[in-house]
Short mmCIF file of C-alpha atoms (C1' of nucleotides) in Angstrom, two decimals:
data_model
loop_
_atom_site.label_atom_id
_atom_site.label_comp_id
_atom_site.label_asym_id
_atom_site.label_seq_id
_atom_site.Cartn_x
_atom_site.Cartn_y
_atom_site.Cartn_z
CA UNK U 1470 77.32 127.58 97.18
CA UNK U 1471 79.52 128.22 100.21
CA UNK U 1472 81.81 131.17 99.87
CA UNK U 1473 85.11 130.31 101.55
CA UNK U 1474 85.47 132.60 104.49
CA UNK U 1475 88.26 135.02 104.76
CA UNK U 1476 90.38 134.51 107.88
CA UNK U 1477 89.66 137.84 109.43
CA UNK U 1478 86.46 139.27 108.16
CA UNK U 1479 87.41 142.71 109.40
CA UNK U 1480 90.23 143.16 106.91
CA UNK U 1481 89.24 142.86 103.31
CA UNK U 1482 92.80 142.97 102.00
CA UNK U 1483 95.53 140.49 102.67
CA UNK U 1484 99.07 141.08 103.75
CA UNK U 1485 102.21 139.19 102.91
CA UNK U 1486 102.05 137.69 106.34
CA UNK U 1487 98.65 136.14 105.81
CA UNK U 1488 100.13 134.12 102.98
CA UNK U 1489 103.08 133.08 105.11
CA UNK U 1490 100.84 131.85 107.89
CA UNK U 1491 98.73 129.95 105.41
CA UNK U 1492 101.84 128.42 103.91
CA UNK U 1493 103.06 127.22 107.30
CA UNK U 1494 99.68 125.72 108.03
CA UNK U 1495 99.78 123.98 104.67
CA UNK U 1496 103.24 122.57 105.33
CA UNK U 1497 102.07 121.26 108.67
CA UNK U 1498 99.16 119.47 107.07
CA UNK U 1499 100.43 118.33 103.74
CA UNK U 1500 104.16 118.87 103.53
CA UNK U 1501 106.09 121.07 101.17
CA UNK U 1502 104.03 120.17 98.13
CA UNK U 1503 100.96 121.52 99.85
CA UNK U 1504 102.37 125.00 99.43
CA UNK U 1505 100.49 125.54 96.20
CA UNK U 1506 99.39 128.94 95.09
CA UNK U 1507 95.91 128.29 93.86
CA UNK U 1508 94.77 126.03 96.72
CA UNK U 1509 96.13 128.52 99.24
CA UNK U 1510 94.31 131.31 97.46
CA UNK U 1511 91.08 129.40 97.75
CA UNK U 1512 91.70 128.75 101.44
CA UNK U 1513 92.24 132.45 101.95
CA UNK U 1514 89.18 133.33 99.94
CA UNK U 1515 91.10 135.17 97.27
CA UNK U 1516 92.84 134.46 93.98
CA UNK U 1517 96.29 134.16 92.47
CA UNK U 1518 96.12 137.81 91.55
CA UNK U 1519 96.70 138.68 95.17
CA UNK U 1520 99.52 136.22 95.61
CA UNK U 1521 101.59 137.33 92.66
CA UNK U 1522 101.44 140.86 93.90
CA UNK U 1523 102.98 139.96 97.27
CA UNK U 1524 105.47 137.37 96.00
CA UNK U 1525 107.35 136.89 92.78
CA UNK U 1526 106.66 133.17 92.76
CA UNK U 1527 105.93 130.10 94.83
CA UNK U 1528 109.55 129.70 95.84
CA UNK U 1529 109.59 133.16 97.40
CA UNK U 1530 106.66 132.23 99.62
CA UNK U 1531 108.42 129.05 100.64
CA UNK U 1532 111.54 130.93 101.62
CA UNK U 1533 109.58 133.48 103.58
CA UNK U 1534 107.69 130.75 105.43
CA UNK U 1535 110.89 128.88 106.20
CA UNK U 1536 112.48 132.05 107.48
CA UNK U 1537 109.55 132.68 109.74
CA UNK U 1538 109.67 129.14 111.08
CA UNK U 1539 113.39 129.32 111.73
CA UNK U 1540 112.99 132.59 113.56
CA UNK U 1541 110.19 131.38 115.81
CA UNK U 1542 111.43 127.92 116.46
CA UNK U 1543 114.92 128.93 117.49
CA UNK U 1544 114.40 132.17 119.33
CA UNK U 1545 111.48 130.91 121.35
CA UNK U 1546 113.13 127.94 123.03
CA UNK U 1547 116.66 129.22 123.09
CA UNK U 1548 115.70 132.56 124.51
CA UNK U 1549 113.52 130.96 127.12
CA UNK U 1550 116.31 128.68 128.32
CA UNK U 1551 118.98 131.32 128.35
CA UNK U 1552 116.84 133.64 130.41
CA UNK U 1553 116.12 130.89 132.88
CA UNK U 1554 117.56 130.95 136.39
CA UNK U 1555 121.05 129.63 136.79
CA UNK U 1556 120.02 126.37 138.38
CA UNK U 1557 121.40 123.67 136.06
CA UNK U 1558 119.01 120.81 136.86
CA UNK U 1559 116.07 123.16 136.54
CA UNK U 1560 117.34 124.28 133.17
CA UNK U 1561 117.53 120.72 131.93
CA UNK U 1562 114.03 120.08 133.17
CA UNK U 1563 112.82 123.22 131.50
CA UNK U 1564 114.52 122.31 128.24
CA UNK U 1565 113.07 118.83 128.16
CA UNK U 1566 109.58 119.92 129.16
CA UNK U 1567 109.52 122.77 126.72
CA UNK U 1568 110.92 120.70 123.91
CA UNK U 1569 108.51 117.82 124.37
CA UNK U 1570 105.67 120.29 124.17
CA UNK U 1571 107.16 121.85 121.07
CA UNK U 1572 107.61 118.45 119.47
CA UNK U 1573 103.92 117.77 119.86
CA UNK U 1574 102.73 121.15 118.65
CA UNK U 1575 104.97 121.95 115.75
CA UNK U 1576 104.13 119.83 112.74
CA UNK U 1577 106.29 121.89 110.43
CA UNK U 1578 109.57 120.50 111.68
CA UNK U 1579 108.80 116.87 110.85
CA UNK U 1580 107.45 117.91 107.47
CA UNK U 1581 110.66 119.71 106.67
CA UNK U 1582 112.81 116.79 107.75
CA UNK U 1583 111.16 114.79 105.01
CA UNK U 1584 112.30 117.26 102.38
CA UNK U 1585 115.68 117.99 103.85
CA UNK U 1586 117.38 117.82 100.51
CA UNK U 1587 115.34 120.67 99.05
CA UNK U 1588 117.75 123.53 98.38
CA UNK U 1589 115.67 126.04 100.31
CA UNK U 1590 115.07 123.72 103.24
CA UNK U 1591 118.52 122.28 103.72
CA UNK U 1592 120.28 125.35 105.10
CA UNK U 1593 117.39 126.26 107.40
CA UNK U 1594 117.24 122.78 108.83
CA UNK U 1595 120.96 122.62 109.22
CA UNK U 1596 121.07 125.86 111.20
CA UNK U 1597 118.12 124.97 113.41
CA UNK U 1598 119.49 121.53 114.16
CA UNK U 1599 122.92 122.85 114.94
CA UNK U 1600 121.51 125.52 117.25
CA UNK U 1601 119.37 123.07 119.15
CA UNK U 1602 122.10 120.52 119.64
CA UNK U 1603 124.41 123.31 120.70
CA UNK U 1604 121.90 124.51 123.27
CA UNK U 1605 121.56 121.01 124.65
CA UNK U 1606 125.30 120.62 124.91
CA UNK U 1607 125.49 123.90 126.81
CA UNK U 1608 122.84 122.90 129.29
CA UNK U 1609 124.52 119.56 129.91
CA UNK U 1610 127.91 121.15 130.34
CA UNK U 1611 126.46 123.55 132.84
CA UNK U 1612 125.39 120.47 134.78
CA UNK U 1613 128.99 119.42 135.08
CA UNK U 1614 129.38 116.95 132.25
CA UNK U 1615 132.65 117.19 130.37
CA UNK U 1616 132.46 118.22 126.70
CA UNK U 1617 132.69 114.70 125.39
CA UNK U 1618 129.97 113.33 127.63
CA UNK U 1619 127.84 116.38 126.95
CA UNK U 1620 128.04 115.82 123.20
CA UNK U 1621 127.15 112.15 123.45
CA UNK U 1622 124.20 112.87 125.68
CA UNK U 1623 123.06 115.78 123.59
CA UNK U 1624 123.00 113.69 120.43
CA UNK U 1625 120.96 111.03 122.15
CA UNK U 1626 118.67 113.65 123.63
CA UNK U 1627 118.13 115.41 120.35
CA UNK U 1628 117.51 112.15 118.53
CA UNK U 1629 114.94 111.29 121.16
CA UNK U 1630 113.31 114.67 120.65
CA UNK U 1631 113.08 114.25 116.91
CA UNK U 1632 111.71 110.76 117.28
CA UNK U 1633 109.15 111.89 119.81
CA UNK U 1634 108.00 114.55 117.40
CA UNK U 1635 107.67 111.99 114.65
CA UNK U 1636 105.73 109.61 116.83
CA UNK U 1637 103.43 112.29 118.13
CA UNK U 1638 102.45 113.31 114.62
CA UNK U 1639 102.52 110.01 112.78
CA UNK U 1640 101.16 107.45 115.21
CA UNK U 1641 99.87 109.36 118.21
CA UNK U 1642 97.81 106.35 119.22
CA UNK U 1643 101.03 104.59 120.19
CA UNK U 1644 102.25 107.31 122.53
CA UNK U 1645 101.40 107.66 126.18
CA UNK U 1646 97.91 109.01 126.56
CA UNK U 1647 97.11 109.72 130.18
CA UNK U 1648 98.55 112.61 132.12
CA UNK U 1649 99.98 110.18 134.64
CA UNK U 1650 101.82 108.15 131.99
CA UNK U 1651 103.15 111.27 130.38
CA UNK U 1652 104.42 112.59 133.67
CA UNK U 1653 106.22 109.34 134.39
CA UNK U 1654 107.73 109.30 130.94
CA UNK U 1655 108.98 112.84 131.38
CA UNK U 1656 110.60 111.92 134.69
CA UNK U 1657 112.15 108.85 133.12
CA UNK U 1658 113.69 110.90 130.33
CA UNK U 1659 115.01 113.45 132.79
CA UNK U 1660 116.53 110.77 135.01
CA UNK U 1661 118.11 109.07 132.02
CA UNK U 1662 119.61 112.19 130.51
CA UNK U 1663 120.79 113.64 133.77
CA UNK U 1664 122.07 110.44 135.34
CA UNK U 1665 125.69 110.56 136.48
CA UNK U 1666 128.09 108.82 134.15
CA UNK U 1667 128.88 105.21 134.81
CA UNK U 1668 132.50 104.70 135.80
CA UNK K 623 120.14 112.53 73.32
CA UNK K 624 120.84 109.98 76.00
CA UNK K 625 118.57 107.00 75.98
CA UNK K 626 117.76 106.17 79.61
CA UNK K 627 119.28 102.83 80.33
CA UNK K 628 117.21 99.93 81.39
CA UNK K 629 118.16 98.62 84.81
CA UNK K 630 119.19 95.19 83.67
CA UNK K 631 120.01 95.15 80.03
CA UNK K 632 119.65 91.38 79.92
CA UNK K 633 115.87 91.45 80.41
CA UNK K 634 113.94 93.37 77.84
CA UNK K 635 110.65 93.00 79.64
CA UNK K 636 109.78 94.32 83.06
CA UNK K 637 108.07 92.57 85.91
CA UNK K 638 105.74 93.89 88.55
CA UNK K 639 108.62 93.76 90.97
CA UNK K 640 110.78 96.10 88.91
CA UNK K 641 108.15 98.75 89.33
CA UNK K 642 107.91 98.12 93.06
CA UNK K 643 111.65 98.50 93.50
CA UNK K 644 111.61 101.68 91.47
CA UNK K 645 108.76 103.00 93.58
CA UNK K 646 110.64 102.32 96.81
CA UNK K 647 113.70 104.06 95.43
CA UNK K 648 111.54 107.00 94.45
CA UNK K 649 109.99 107.21 97.92
CA UNK K 650 113.45 107.16 99.45
CA UNK K 651 114.57 110.04 97.27
CA UNK K 652 111.52 112.20 96.89
CA UNK K 653 108.80 111.02 99.22
CA UNK K 654 105.38 109.73 98.36
CA UNK K 655 104.72 112.25 95.63
CA UNK K 656 107.75 110.95 93.76
CA UNK K 657 105.83 107.79 93.04
CA UNK K 658 104.61 109.13 89.71
CA UNK K 659 103.89 106.84 86.83
CA UNK K 660 105.42 108.70 83.95
CA UNK K 661 108.67 109.70 85.68
CA UNK K 662 109.13 106.15 86.92
CA UNK K 663 108.53 104.86 83.42
CA UNK K 664 111.23 107.13 82.09
CA UNK K 665 113.61 105.99 84.79
CA UNK K 666 112.94 102.40 83.86
CA UNK K 667 113.34 103.15 80.19
CA UNK K 668 109.78 102.24 79.33
CA UNK K 669 106.37 103.90 79.10
CA UNK K 670 103.06 104.05 80.88
CA UNK K 671 101.83 101.28 78.65
CA UNK K 672 103.91 98.84 80.65
CA UNK K 673 102.81 100.22 83.99
CA UNK K 674 99.10 100.03 83.42
CA UNK K 675 99.44 96.45 82.39
CA UNK K 676 101.03 95.47 85.73
CA UNK K 677 98.95 97.75 87.96
CA UNK K 678 95.46 99.13 87.80
CA UNK K 679 96.60 102.58 88.94
CA UNK K 680 99.15 104.53 90.90
CA UNK K 681 97.55 103.66 94.20
CA UNK K 682 98.02 99.96 93.54
CA UNK K 683 101.73 100.46 93.04
CA UNK K 684 101.92 102.43 96.26
CA UNK K 685 100.19 99.69 98.20
CA UNK K 686 102.44 97.03 96.73
CA UNK K 687 105.54 99.04 97.57
CA UNK K 688 104.34 99.67 101.11
CA UNK K 689 103.60 95.99 101.56
CA UNK K 690 107.05 95.07 100.40
CA UNK K 691 108.62 97.59 102.75
CA UNK K 692 106.58 96.38 105.71
CA UNK K 693 107.54 92.80 104.99
CA UNK K 694 111.25 93.47 104.71
CA UNK K 695 111.54 95.97 107.47
CA UNK K 696 109.78 93.92 110.11
CA UNK K 697 110.82 90.37 109.31
CA UNK K 698 114.47 91.22 108.88
CA UNK K 699 115.16 92.77 112.25
CA UNK K 700 112.62 90.89 114.28
CA UNK K 701 113.61 87.52 112.90
CA UNK K 702 117.24 88.25 113.47
CA UNK K 703 116.70 89.16 117.09
CA UNK K 704 114.42 86.28 117.90
CA UNK K 705 116.88 83.79 116.46
CA UNK K 706 119.69 85.29 118.48
CA UNK K 707 121.25 83.41 121.40
CA UNK K 708 119.49 83.70 124.70
CA UNK K 709 121.99 86.10 126.22
CA UNK K 710 119.94 89.19 127.12
CA UNK K 711 122.68 91.84 127.06
CA UNK K 712 123.93 90.48 123.76
CA UNK K 713 120.42 90.70 122.36
CA UNK K 714 120.11 94.34 123.36
CA UNK K 715 123.47 95.07 121.78
CA UNK K 716 122.42 93.28 118.64
CA UNK K 717 119.12 95.12 118.50
CA UNK K 718 120.71 98.52 118.91
CA UNK K 719 123.53 97.85 116.47
CA UNK K 720 121.24 96.42 113.86
CA UNK K 721 118.73 99.16 114.26
CA UNK K 722 121.21 101.99 114.02
CA UNK K 723 122.46 100.49 110.78
CA UNK K 724 118.91 100.15 109.51
CA UNK K 725 118.16 103.73 110.44
CA UNK K 726 121.01 104.93 108.29
CA UNK K 727 120.25 102.75 105.30
CA UNK K 728 116.50 102.85 105.01
CA UNK K 729 115.31 106.18 103.73
CA UNK K 730 111.80 104.93 103.13
CA UNK K 731 110.81 104.92 106.78
CA UNK K 732 111.43 108.63 107.36
CA UNK K 733 109.70 109.45 104.11
CA UNK K 734 106.62 107.55 105.21
CA UNK K 735 106.55 109.20 108.61
CA UNK K 736 106.08 112.48 106.83
CA UNK K 737 102.93 111.23 105.14
CA UNK K 738 101.59 109.24 108.04
CA UNK K 739 98.08 110.48 107.52
CA UNK K 740 97.83 109.02 104.03
CA UNK K 741 95.19 106.28 104.17
CA UNK K 742 97.48 103.69 102.61
CA UNK K 743 100.44 104.58 104.77
CA UNK K 744 98.77 104.93 108.14
CA UNK K 745 98.02 101.26 108.84
CA UNK K 746 101.41 100.09 107.59
CA UNK K 747 103.22 102.56 109.77
CA UNK K 748 101.06 101.75 112.73
CA UNK K 749 101.80 98.03 112.46
CA UNK K 750 105.52 98.48 111.94
CA UNK K 751 105.82 100.91 114.83
CA UNK K 752 103.85 98.68 117.15
CA UNK K 753 105.93 95.65 116.21
CA UNK K 754 109.21 97.42 116.77
CA UNK K 755 108.25 98.90 120.10
CA UNK K 756 106.94 95.51 121.13
CA UNK K 757 110.20 93.88 120.20
CA UNK K 758 112.14 96.41 122.21
CA UNK K 759 109.93 95.89 125.22
CA UNK K 760 110.52 92.15 124.97
CA UNK K 761 114.26 92.50 124.83
CA UNK K 762 114.27 94.83 127.80
CA UNK K 763 112.00 92.56 129.80
CA UNK K 764 114.30 89.65 129.09
CA UNK K 765 117.02 91.74 130.68
CA UNK K 766 115.07 91.81 133.90
CA UNK K 767 113.25 95.12 133.71
CA UNK K 768 109.70 95.06 134.94
CA UNK K 769 106.96 95.77 132.37
CA UNK K 770 106.57 99.37 133.35
CA UNK K 771 110.28 100.17 133.19
CA UNK K 772 110.56 98.23 129.96
CA UNK K 773 107.84 100.28 128.33
CA UNK K 774 109.34 103.59 129.40
CA UNK K 775 112.78 102.59 128.17
CA UNK K 776 111.41 101.15 124.96
CA UNK K 777 109.61 104.36 124.12
CA UNK K 778 112.72 106.39 124.71
CA UNK K 779 114.79 103.90 122.73
CA UNK K 780 112.42 103.89 119.80
CA UNK K 781 112.18 107.66 119.78
CA UNK K 782 115.95 107.81 119.72
CA UNK K 783 115.98 105.38 116.80
CA UNK K 784 113.51 107.43 114.81
CA UNK K 785 115.39 110.60 115.52
CA UNK K 786 118.67 109.04 114.54
CA UNK K 787 117.16 107.96 111.25
CA UNK K 788 115.90 111.48 110.66
CA UNK K 789 119.24 113.03 111.44
CA UNK K 790 121.17 110.58 109.33
CA UNK K 791 119.08 111.40 106.29
CA UNK K 792 118.35 115.07 106.76
CA UNK K 793 121.53 116.55 108.19
CA UNK K 794 124.17 113.82 108.06
CA UNK K 795 126.86 116.46 108.41
CA UNK K 796 125.79 116.93 112.02
CA UNK K 797 126.11 113.29 113.00
CA UNK K 798 129.24 111.56 114.19
CA UNK K 799 131.58 110.94 111.31
CA UNK K 800 134.58 108.92 112.38
CA UNK K 801 134.45 105.22 113.22
CA UNK K 802 135.81 106.00 116.68
CA UNK K 803 133.10 108.55 117.46
CA UNK K 804 130.43 106.23 116.19
CA UNK K 805 131.69 103.38 118.33
CA UNK K 806 131.68 105.56 121.40
CA UNK K 807 128.18 106.79 120.67
CA UNK K 808 126.97 103.23 120.27
CA UNK K 809 128.47 102.30 123.62
CA UNK K 810 126.93 105.35 125.22
CA UNK K 811 123.49 104.44 123.94
CA UNK K 812 123.86 100.86 125.13
CA UNK K 813 125.01 101.96 128.58
CA UNK K 814 122.16 104.43 128.83
CA UNK K 815 119.44 102.04 127.75
CA UNK K 816 120.72 99.11 129.75
CA UNK K 817 121.65 100.98 132.91
CA UNK K 818 120.02 99.67 136.06
CA UNK K 819 117.12 101.73 137.31
CA UNK K 820 117.86 104.43 139.80
CA UNK K 821 116.39 103.66 143.23
"C1'" DC P 236 106.21 78.36 62.03
"C1'" DC P 237 102.13 80.05 63.78
"C1'" DC P 238 99.11 81.86 66.87
"C1'" DG P 239 97.38 83.22 71.31
"C1'" DT P 240 98.90 85.35 75.43
"C1'" DT P 241 101.74 88.58 77.43
"C1'" DC P 242 103.73 92.77 77.35
"C1'" DC P 243 104.67 97.49 75.57
"C1'" DA P 244 104.27 102.17 72.70
"C1'" DT P 245 101.62 105.94 71.26
"C1'" DA P 246 97.97 109.02 71.11
"C1'" DC P 247 94.30 111.11 73.39
"C1'" DG P 248 91.33 113.60 76.92
"C1'" DC P 249 91.28 115.46 81.47
"C1'" DA P 250 92.65 117.93 85.69
"C1'" DA P 251 95.79 120.55 88.70
"C1'" DC P 252 98.92 123.93 89.08
"C1'" DC P 253 102.42 127.60 87.63
"C1'" DG P 254 103.27 132.08 85.91
"C1'" DT P 255 101.88 136.28 82.84
"C1'" DA P 256 98.99 139.88 81.19
"C1'" DT P 257 95.69 143.09 81.74
"C1'" DG P 258 92.05 145.57 83.44
"C1'" DG P 259 89.38 146.60 87.41
"C1'" DT P 260 88.78 148.09 92.72
"C1'" DT P 261 89.88 150.07 96.78
"C1'" DG P 262 92.04 153.20 99.93
"C1'" DG P 263 94.54 157.03 101.69
"C1'" DC P 264 95.94 161.66 100.88
"C1'" DC P 265 95.64 166.46 99.14
"C1'" DG F 231 86.20 164.37 95.16
"C1'" DG F 232 89.91 163.31 92.37
"C1'" DC F 233 94.14 160.73 91.67
"C1'" DC F 234 98.00 157.69 92.36
"C1'" DA F 235 99.47 153.66 94.33
"C1'" DA F 236 98.36 149.48 96.35
"C1'" DC F 237 95.80 145.52 95.80
"C1'" DC F 238 92.90 141.94 93.52
"C1'" DA F 239 90.07 139.17 89.69
"C1'" DT F 240 89.96 136.93 85.43
"C1'" DA F 241 91.54 134.98 81.36
"C1'" DC F 242 95.12 132.77 78.98
"C1'" DG F 243 99.02 129.51 77.66
"C1'" DG F 244 102.27 126.09 79.22
"C1'" DT F 245 103.70 121.98 81.83
"C1'" DT F 246 103.13 117.72 84.30
"C1'" DG F 247 100.89 113.93 85.64
"C1'" DC F 248 96.69 110.48 85.62
"C1'" DG F 249 94.09 107.16 83.32
"C1'" DT F 250 92.04 104.95 78.78
"C1'" DA F 251 92.09 103.06 74.27
"C1'" DT F 252 94.04 100.68 70.77
"C1'" DG F 253 97.36 98.68 67.82
"C1'" DG F 254 101.62 96.46 67.56
"C1'" DA F 255 105.78 93.68 69.16
"C1'" DA F 256 107.74 89.68 71.59
"C1'" DC F 257 107.59 85.20 73.27
"C1'" DG F 258 106.61 80.30 74.01
"C1'" DG F 259 103.90 76.02 73.40
"C1'" DG F 260 101.81 73.16 69.98
#
DNA sequence: CCCGTTCCATACGCAACCGTATGGTTGGCC
DNA sequence: GGCCAACCATACGGTTGCGTATGGAACGGG
């Protein structure tokens, strides 16, 4: 009989946040439906009794987890870019680099996209998407592209980001593997997005 | 009490294919978990008794539906492109146009991406992805790009396709709405993908 | 028109999960 | 060290879905 280990053996009792973290991990692995009270309880080495003290129901946990994700995922990248030096090409490079890394780490985003119609997910996703596209437009405008061009390029860029995230998580074996390949791909993307407009 | 209508009131009895179609519709709307025997039965105006005559279990239906999707989704586009006239730029235009349309229609693809790890889904997705990237590489090579360039561009193009599909289904309100905007975006994508390499 | 094959309805047992109720621990504070 | 509040375990009932069993309806060829 293996007793499922508690995450941090130093703290016997759980906090609300432990559940949120577990929920996000579950979403990353198994999608929204994986946010299930009893399985999570087992994973945390506790029981439903704990859960229903911290949250009124499953939906409340979901909302809390989504809020957490929105917070992290927007503030992190956006803050980082806005605090960057005022060198436009460097900002684009930073954005692309940072965002490719994020795409490959964060498995929650893709999982949420799949359940975009869920009433709790929809608004979160809408806000995050809007913010990210807006950020991209800003960076491109700061590089001298007019608003129209910036919007076109931003949409393409953001689509490419989403697709890259999907690929990285669904069929990683079909993405570039070696460091060299990945570097070249990064440069290609940067060249493509930053290329001067054709007449 | 509303009696759920049967899809085609002319045929009292259902075929295996009715169930497959219903399963695909369910995937499009609610993801893999929406392929549930009893709900589908209700939707079709029948009962489990019918289902378990046509299929041994839920998994069998899933496999059949995935097979159907793979068949359609690959043969349609790939056949269309290969039978196209031998004018390379026209082929790229056709590919992009066709593929943007597909991205907006087919909701099954995005749903599957979210469950890429599922043992029945993984191989299907892997084959479809490989085929599509391969097709894109071919088209680009026929336009004169060397293999390396073609691969880089194909990966970016396919990522953009996947992302576009995601956006169209998850937050359609953030995509281009008017015909004019959509036309311009299409032209932008074509220009970007087909632009000659920078020195 | 009849009879076997094909197809479907119903009833059942089983498992996973939600949410409630209730009583028991544990911890900080005086 | 006692006591209140915070926290957790267990037991229960309800719902949903899977899969099986079994009898009955519908259909078509002889």
